[in-house]
């Protein structure tokens, strides 16, 4: 049995934590701003429309937007990244390396993440590494307290003759275990070892456990593309809020490392 006062208290907490205006809170709940204000200040009794919208907001997790912005400038690269975990798979990605743009687009599209990325740098190795660091950091930050997330997920993805499997655990501990037998084809001049390097750097900075395996195949472009699609699919599932556990941490140990 939920009390109206309890719901209202949680809504106000969400507003304070996220720094949202009354207008923004009204939009999140799906009511008018005057109604939100009157309800919040106790001038009207909490009504059905408000209560249903507020409970939906609470059940969707903390109600706080899971998005972030990462800026990283070094003598080697300049990177500006925006990530929205609860996006629609919309992206604008410019790294100056077309195959990397293509692979990251798979992550956005198949993970339904919104990604805005502009990266410049002195060479492909530095760009790949630093983009992976920024993306890992962005996921780590945007996930916030990780309350209510599914946490572990996997995906098996084919692309023509190639098949890959990938599993993630958003555990708070960065570790990558990879078995990636590439064929050594020319991938538009892009070193396939940078695919491995990307996944290792991403897992370390995102503090997640990532296992990936190329089961078979012959074309390196297909193998790499299937890996990024699988990363999108698995991360989408693992970052999803499970309404059955929305206010809890998915661990028996009481905490997940941040
Ligand atoms: Mn392709």
mmCIF file of C-alpha atoms and ligand atoms in Angstrom:
data_model
loop_
_atom_site.group_PDB
_atom_site.id
_atom_site.type_symbol
_atom_site.label_atom_id
_atom_site.label_comp_id
_atom_site.label_asym_id
_atom_site.label_seq_id
_atom_site.Cartn_x
_atom_site.Cartn_y
_atom_site.Cartn_z
ATOM 1 C CA UNK A 1 0.000 0.000 0.000
ATOM 2 C CA UNK A 2 1.525 3.329 -1.047
ATOM 3 C CA UNK A 3 0.710 6.549 0.707
ATOM 4 C CA UNK A 4 0.173 9.734 -1.271
ATOM 5 C CA UNK A 5 2.485 11.593 1.092
ATOM 6 C CA UNK A 6 5.206 8.990 0.547
ATOM 7 C CA UNK A 7 4.957 9.378 -3.223
ATOM 8 C CA UNK A 8 5.035 13.171 -2.962
ATOM 9 C CA UNK A 9 8.111 13.005 -0.740
ATOM 10 C CA UNK A 10 9.952 10.856 -3.307
ATOM 11 C CA UNK A 11 8.952 13.216 -6.120
ATOM 12 C CA UNK A 12 10.374 16.192 -4.233
ATOM 13 C CA UNK A 13 13.591 14.231 -3.629
ATOM 14 C CA UNK A 14 13.890 13.557 -7.369
ATOM 15 C CA UNK A 15 13.394 17.269 -8.045
ATOM 16 C CA UNK A 16 16.052 18.312 -5.532
ATOM 17 C CA UNK A 17 18.542 15.676 -6.649
ATOM 18 C CA UNK A 18 18.170 16.499 -10.341
ATOM 19 C CA UNK A 19 17.821 20.252 -9.833
ATOM 20 C CA UNK A 20 14.662 20.279 -11.945
ATOM 21 C CA UNK A 21 12.280 23.226 -12.238
ATOM 22 C CA UNK A 22 8.570 22.832 -11.453
ATOM 23 C CA UNK A 23 7.937 22.975 -15.195
ATOM 24 C CA UNK A 24 10.320 20.068 -15.816
ATOM 25 C CA UNK A 25 8.815 18.014 -13.010
ATOM 26 C CA UNK A 26 5.310 18.616 -14.345
ATOM 27 C CA UNK A 27 6.455 17.396 -17.772
ATOM 28 C CA UNK A 28 8.050 14.285 -16.282
ATOM 29 C CA UNK A 29 4.886 13.471 -14.361
ATOM 30 C CA UNK A 30 2.546 14.419 -17.164
ATOM 31 C CA UNK A 31 0.528 17.100 -15.397
ATOM 32 C CA UNK A 32 0.274 20.894 -15.607
ATOM 33 C CA UNK A 33 2.788 23.115 -13.828
ATOM 34 C CA UNK A 34 0.123 24.829 -11.659
ATOM 35 C CA UNK A 35 -1.135 21.411 -10.576
ATOM 36 C CA UNK A 36 2.390 20.271 -9.738
ATOM 37 C CA UNK A 37 3.043 23.428 -7.706
ATOM 38 C CA UNK A 38 -0.246 23.302 -5.846
ATOM 39 C CA UNK A 39 0.231 19.615 -5.065
ATOM 40 C CA UNK A 40 3.817 20.052 -3.946
ATOM 41 C CA UNK A 41 2.942 22.905 -1.588
ATOM 42 C CA UNK A 42 0.023 20.950 -0.141
ATOM 43 C CA UNK A 43 -2.610 23.326 -1.507
ATOM 44 C CA UNK A 44 -4.546 20.494 -3.174
ATOM 45 C CA UNK A 45 -4.954 16.874 -2.204
ATOM 46 C CA UNK A 46 -2.819 14.512 -4.312
ATOM 47 C CA UNK A 47 -5.104 13.432 -7.164
ATOM 48 C CA UNK A 48 -5.250 10.371 -9.393
ATOM 49 C CA UNK A 49 -3.543 11.876 -12.465
ATOM 50 C CA UNK A 50 -0.694 13.187 -10.371
ATOM 51 C CA UNK A 51 -0.335 9.983 -8.406
ATOM 52 C CA UNK A 52 -0.250 7.696 -11.452
ATOM 53 C CA UNK A 53 2.287 9.894 -13.265
ATOM 54 C CA UNK A 54 4.440 10.256 -10.163
ATOM 55 C CA UNK A 55 4.468 6.518 -9.522
ATOM 56 C CA UNK A 56 5.451 5.851 -13.121
ATOM 57 C CA UNK A 57 8.312 8.339 -12.709
ATOM 58 C CA UNK A 58 9.488 6.677 -9.497
ATOM 59 C CA UNK A 59 9.232 3.193 -11.024
ATOM 60 C CA UNK A 60 11.349 4.264 -14.007
ATOM 61 C CA UNK A 61 14.341 4.432 -11.667
ATOM 62 C CA UNK A 62 15.502 7.479 -9.812
ATOM 63 C CA UNK A 63 13.634 9.725 -12.241
ATOM 64 C CA UNK A 64 16.944 11.438 -12.898
ATOM 65 C CA UNK A 65 18.030 11.735 -16.525
ATOM 66 C CA UNK A 66 20.730 9.223 -17.347
ATOM 67 C CA UNK A 67 22.823 11.425 -19.554
ATOM 68 C CA UNK A 68 26.164 13.110 -19.359
ATOM 69 C CA UNK A 69 28.746 15.177 -21.155
ATOM 70 C CA UNK A 70 32.451 14.410 -21.206
ATOM 71 C CA UNK A 71 35.118 16.800 -22.450
ATOM 72 C CA UNK A 72 38.693 15.571 -22.702
ATOM 73 C CA UNK A 73 41.566 17.633 -24.035
ATOM 74 C CA UNK A 74 45.131 16.404 -24.104
ATOM 75 C CA UNK A 75 48.164 17.115 -26.250
ATOM 76 C CA UNK A 76 47.136 14.072 -28.342
ATOM 77 C CA UNK A 77 43.352 14.364 -28.711
ATOM 78 C CA UNK A 78 40.383 16.703 -28.235
ATOM 79 C CA UNK A 79 37.112 14.977 -27.500
ATOM 80 C CA UNK A 80 33.602 16.263 -26.783
ATOM 81 C CA UNK A 81 31.024 13.585 -26.061
ATOM 82 C CA UNK A 82 27.367 13.600 -25.057
ATOM 83 C CA UNK A 83 25.622 10.388 -24.088
ATOM 84 C CA UNK A 84 21.989 9.705 -23.247
ATOM 85 C CA UNK A 85 21.488 6.140 -22.056
ATOM 86 C CA UNK A 86 17.710 6.450 -22.441
ATOM 87 C CA UNK A 87 17.894 7.684 -25.996
ATOM 88 C CA UNK A 88 16.527 6.594 -29.360
ATOM 89 C CA UNK A 89 19.681 5.517 -31.162
ATOM 90 C CA UNK A 90 20.300 8.979 -32.639
ATOM 91 C CA UNK A 91 23.902 9.910 -33.279
ATOM 92 C CA UNK A 92 26.271 12.395 -34.818
ATOM 93 C CA UNK A 93 29.740 10.913 -34.717
ATOM 94 C CA UNK A 94 32.846 12.501 -36.190
ATOM 95 C CA UNK A 95 36.221 11.060 -35.291
ATOM 96 C CA UNK A 96 37.931 11.595 -38.618
ATOM 97 C CA UNK A 97 38.218 7.788 -38.977
ATOM 98 C CA UNK A 98 35.283 6.579 -41.048
ATOM 99 C CA UNK A 99 35.418 2.949 -39.916
ATOM 100 C CA UNK A 100 35.450 4.055 -36.249
ATOM 101 C CA UNK A 101 32.454 6.332 -36.917
ATOM 102 C CA UNK A 102 30.731 3.362 -38.549
ATOM 103 C CA UNK A 103 31.423 1.049 -35.583
ATOM 104 C CA UNK A 104 30.324 3.598 -32.976
ATOM 105 C CA UNK A 105 27.150 4.207 -34.971
ATOM 106 C CA UNK A 106 26.312 0.506 -34.435
ATOM 107 C CA UNK A 107 26.700 0.970 -30.685
ATOM 108 C CA UNK A 108 24.307 3.945 -30.698
ATOM 109 C CA UNK A 109 21.775 2.419 -33.071
ATOM 110 C CA UNK A 110 21.574 -1.058 -31.587
ATOM 111 C CA UNK A 111 21.890 0.115 -27.982
ATOM 112 C CA UNK A 112 19.313 2.890 -28.509
ATOM 113 C CA UNK A 113 21.783 5.343 -27.012
ATOM 114 C CA UNK A 114 21.950 8.946 -28.199
ATOM 115 C CA UNK A 115 25.575 9.833 -28.882
ATOM 116 C CA UNK A 116 27.077 13.130 -29.973
ATOM 117 C CA UNK A 117 30.791 12.807 -30.509
ATOM 118 C CA UNK A 118 33.390 15.084 -32.016
ATOM 119 C CA UNK A 119 36.966 13.898 -31.780
ATOM 120 C CA UNK A 120 40.193 15.062 -33.334
ATOM 121 C CA UNK A 121 43.654 13.721 -32.694
ATOM 122 C CA UNK A 122 47.149 13.126 -33.917
ATOM 123 C CA UNK A 123 46.758 9.445 -34.842
ATOM 124 C CA UNK A 124 44.302 6.542 -34.997
ATOM 125 C CA UNK A 125 45.664 4.752 -31.931
ATOM 126 C CA UNK A 126 45.288 7.789 -29.647
ATOM 127 C CA UNK A 127 41.865 8.584 -31.048
ATOM 128 C CA UNK A 128 40.509 5.073 -30.527
ATOM 129 C CA UNK A 129 41.914 4.840 -27.016
ATOM 130 C CA UNK A 130 40.704 8.263 -25.893
ATOM 131 C CA UNK A 131 37.255 7.876 -27.435
ATOM 132 C CA UNK A 132 36.938 4.549 -25.578
ATOM 133 C CA UNK A 133 38.027 6.222 -22.325
ATOM 134 C CA UNK A 134 35.455 9.017 -22.784
ATOM 135 C CA UNK A 135 32.651 6.595 -23.652
ATOM 136 C CA UNK A 136 33.446 4.376 -20.673
ATOM 137 C CA UNK A 137 33.506 7.399 -18.417
ATOM 138 C CA UNK A 138 30.231 8.658 -19.884
ATOM 139 C CA UNK A 139 28.442 5.361 -19.191
ATOM 140 C CA UNK A 140 29.898 5.224 -15.701
ATOM 141 C CA UNK A 141 28.747 8.791 -14.935
ATOM 142 C CA UNK A 142 25.353 8.590 -16.629
ATOM 143 C CA UNK A 143 24.452 5.384 -14.773
ATOM 144 C CA UNK A 144 24.777 7.286 -11.504
ATOM 145 C CA UNK A 145 23.879 5.168 -8.472
ATOM 146 C CA UNK A 146 22.955 2.188 -10.725
ATOM 147 C CA UNK A 147 19.804 1.553 -8.707
ATOM 148 C CA UNK A 148 17.344 -0.777 -10.410
ATOM 149 C CA UNK A 149 19.517 -1.723 -13.390
ATOM 150 C CA UNK A 150 19.447 -5.216 -14.872
ATOM 151 C CA UNK A 151 23.266 -5.203 -14.615
ATOM 152 C CA UNK A 152 24.226 -8.396 -16.535
ATOM 153 C CA UNK A 153 23.340 -9.110 -20.161
ATOM 154 C CA UNK A 154 24.680 -10.747 -23.279
ATOM 155 C CA UNK A 155 24.141 -10.727 -27.022
ATOM 156 C CA UNK A 156 25.007 -13.099 -29.825
ATOM 157 C CA UNK A 157 25.124 -11.280 -33.148
ATOM 158 C CA UNK A 158 25.796 -12.582 -36.651
ATOM 159 C CA UNK A 159 26.921 -10.620 -39.647
ATOM 160 C CA UNK A 160 26.945 -12.688 -42.795
ATOM 161 C CA UNK A 161 29.572 -15.436 -42.277
ATOM 162 C CA UNK A 162 30.737 -14.063 -38.877
ATOM 163 C CA UNK A 163 29.288 -14.729 -35.441
ATOM 164 C CA UNK A 164 30.227 -13.035 -32.167
ATOM 165 C CA UNK A 165 29.083 -13.286 -28.592
ATOM 166 C CA UNK A 166 29.519 -10.656 -25.942
ATOM 167 C CA UNK A 167 28.520 -10.376 -22.295
ATOM 168 C CA UNK A 168 28.666 -7.464 -19.864
ATOM 169 C CA UNK A 169 28.342 -7.092 -16.126
ATOM 170 C CA UNK A 170 28.113 -3.512 -14.900
ATOM 171 C CA UNK A 171 29.897 -4.599 -11.768
ATOM 172 C CA UNK A 172 31.924 -1.529 -10.885
ATOM 173 C CA UNK A 173 35.132 -3.403 -11.683
ATOM 174 C CA UNK A 174 36.808 -2.898 -15.033
ATOM 175 C CA UNK A 175 37.929 -6.139 -16.633
ATOM 176 C CA UNK A 176 37.942 -7.319 -20.245
ATOM 177 C CA UNK A 177 38.348 -10.954 -21.320
ATOM 178 C CA UNK A 178 38.579 -11.126 -25.082
ATOM 179 C CA UNK A 179 39.063 -13.862 -27.619
ATOM 180 C CA UNK A 180 39.129 -12.096 -30.960
ATOM 181 C CA UNK A 181 40.664 -14.119 -33.765
ATOM 182 C CA UNK A 182 40.719 -11.564 -36.583
ATOM 183 C CA UNK A 183 41.765 -12.708 -40.025
ATOM 184 C CA UNK A 184 44.169 -9.872 -40.774
ATOM 185 C CA UNK A 185 42.198 -8.461 -43.710
ATOM 186 C CA UNK A 186 42.733 -4.828 -44.518
ATOM 187 C CA UNK A 187 39.895 -2.937 -42.824
ATOM 188 C CA UNK A 188 40.123 0.330 -44.750
ATOM 189 C CA UNK A 189 43.624 0.788 -43.340
ATOM 190 C CA UNK A 190 42.322 0.426 -39.755
ATOM 191 C CA UNK A 191 44.276 -1.932 -37.510
ATOM 192 C CA UNK A 192 42.009 -4.677 -36.133
ATOM 193 C CA UNK A 193 44.054 -4.624 -32.919
ATOM 194 C CA UNK A 194 42.448 -1.240 -32.241
ATOM 195 C CA UNK A 195 39.090 -3.013 -31.890
ATOM 196 C CA UNK A 196 40.583 -5.054 -29.054
ATOM 197 C CA UNK A 197 42.227 -1.945 -27.623
ATOM 198 C CA UNK A 198 38.915 -0.071 -27.720
ATOM 199 C CA UNK A 199 37.083 -2.790 -25.779
ATOM 200 C CA UNK A 200 39.828 -3.054 -23.137
ATOM 201 C CA UNK A 201 39.944 0.739 -22.582
ATOM 202 C CA UNK A 202 36.153 1.011 -22.561
ATOM 203 C CA UNK A 203 35.752 -1.761 -19.967
ATOM 204 C CA UNK A 204 38.458 -0.291 -17.734
ATOM 205 C CA UNK A 205 37.064 3.237 -17.735
ATOM 206 C CA UNK A 206 33.406 2.144 -17.659
ATOM 207 C CA UNK A 207 34.266 -0.130 -14.733
ATOM 208 C CA UNK A 208 32.447 -3.002 -16.273
ATOM 209 C CA UNK A 209 33.251 -6.611 -16.903
ATOM 210 C CA UNK A 210 33.234 -7.314 -20.622
ATOM 211 C CA UNK A 211 33.695 -10.675 -22.302
ATOM 212 C CA UNK A 212 33.703 -10.945 -26.067
ATOM 213 C CA UNK A 213 34.432 -13.742 -28.433
ATOM 214 C CA UNK A 214 34.485 -14.035 -32.204
ATOM 215 C CA UNK A 215 33.153 -17.552 -32.736
ATOM 216 C CA UNK A 216 33.931 -17.712 -36.430
ATOM 217 C CA UNK A 217 33.997 -15.762 -39.661
ATOM 218 C CA UNK A 218 36.429 -14.609 -42.291
ATOM 219 C CA UNK A 219 35.799 -10.912 -42.904
ATOM 220 C CA UNK A 220 37.259 -8.562 -40.288
ATOM 221 C CA UNK A 221 34.820 -5.762 -41.093
ATOM 222 C CA UNK A 222 31.937 -8.143 -40.378
ATOM 223 C CA UNK A 223 33.552 -9.387 -37.171
ATOM 224 C CA UNK A 224 34.198 -5.845 -35.880
ATOM 225 C CA UNK A 225 30.754 -4.620 -36.846
ATOM 226 C CA UNK A 226 29.051 -7.580 -35.171
ATOM 227 C CA UNK A 227 31.104 -6.887 -32.017
ATOM 228 C CA UNK A 228 29.875 -3.288 -31.802
ATOM 229 C CA UNK A 229 26.288 -4.307 -32.510
ATOM 230 C CA UNK A 230 26.549 -6.904 -29.745
ATOM 231 C CA UNK A 231 28.079 -4.329 -27.405
ATOM 232 C CA UNK A 232 25.080 -2.064 -28.090
ATOM 233 C CA UNK A 233 22.562 -4.847 -27.563
ATOM 234 C CA UNK A 234 24.147 -6.148 -24.360
ATOM 235 C CA UNK A 235 24.671 -2.683 -22.868
ATOM 236 C CA UNK A 236 21.119 -1.674 -23.704
ATOM 237 C CA UNK A 237 19.775 -4.695 -21.840
ATOM 238 C CA UNK A 238 22.188 -4.365 -18.898
ATOM 239 C CA UNK A 239 21.504 -0.640 -18.348
ATOM 240 C CA UNK A 240 17.727 -1.041 -18.514
ATOM 241 C CA UNK A 241 15.742 -0.306 -15.373
ATOM 242 C CA UNK A 242 13.796 -3.293 -14.100
ATOM 243 C CA UNK A 243 10.667 -1.839 -12.439
ATOM 244 C CA UNK A 244 10.505 -4.862 -10.120
ATOM 245 C CA UNK A 245 13.759 -3.782 -8.470
ATOM 246 C CA UNK A 246 13.659 -0.074 -9.259
ATOM 247 C CA UNK A 247 14.800 1.229 -5.918
ATOM 248 C CA UNK A 248 17.325 -1.467 -5.141
ATOM 249 C CA UNK A 249 20.893 -2.221 -6.071
ATOM 250 C CA UNK A 250 21.221 -5.472 -8.063
ATOM 251 C CA UNK A 251 23.727 -7.026 -5.678
ATOM 252 C CA UNK A 252 23.659 -9.117 -2.515
ATOM 253 C CA UNK A 253 26.585 -7.245 -1.086
ATOM 254 C CA UNK A 254 24.849 -3.931 -0.477
ATOM 255 C CA UNK A 255 26.918 -1.846 -2.832
ATOM 256 C CA UNK A 256 28.326 -1.627 -6.346
ATOM 257 C CA UNK A 257 31.605 0.180 -6.835
ATOM 258 C CA UNK A 258 31.095 3.476 -8.644
HETATM 259 MN MN1 LIG B 1 29.685 -2.213 -42.312
#
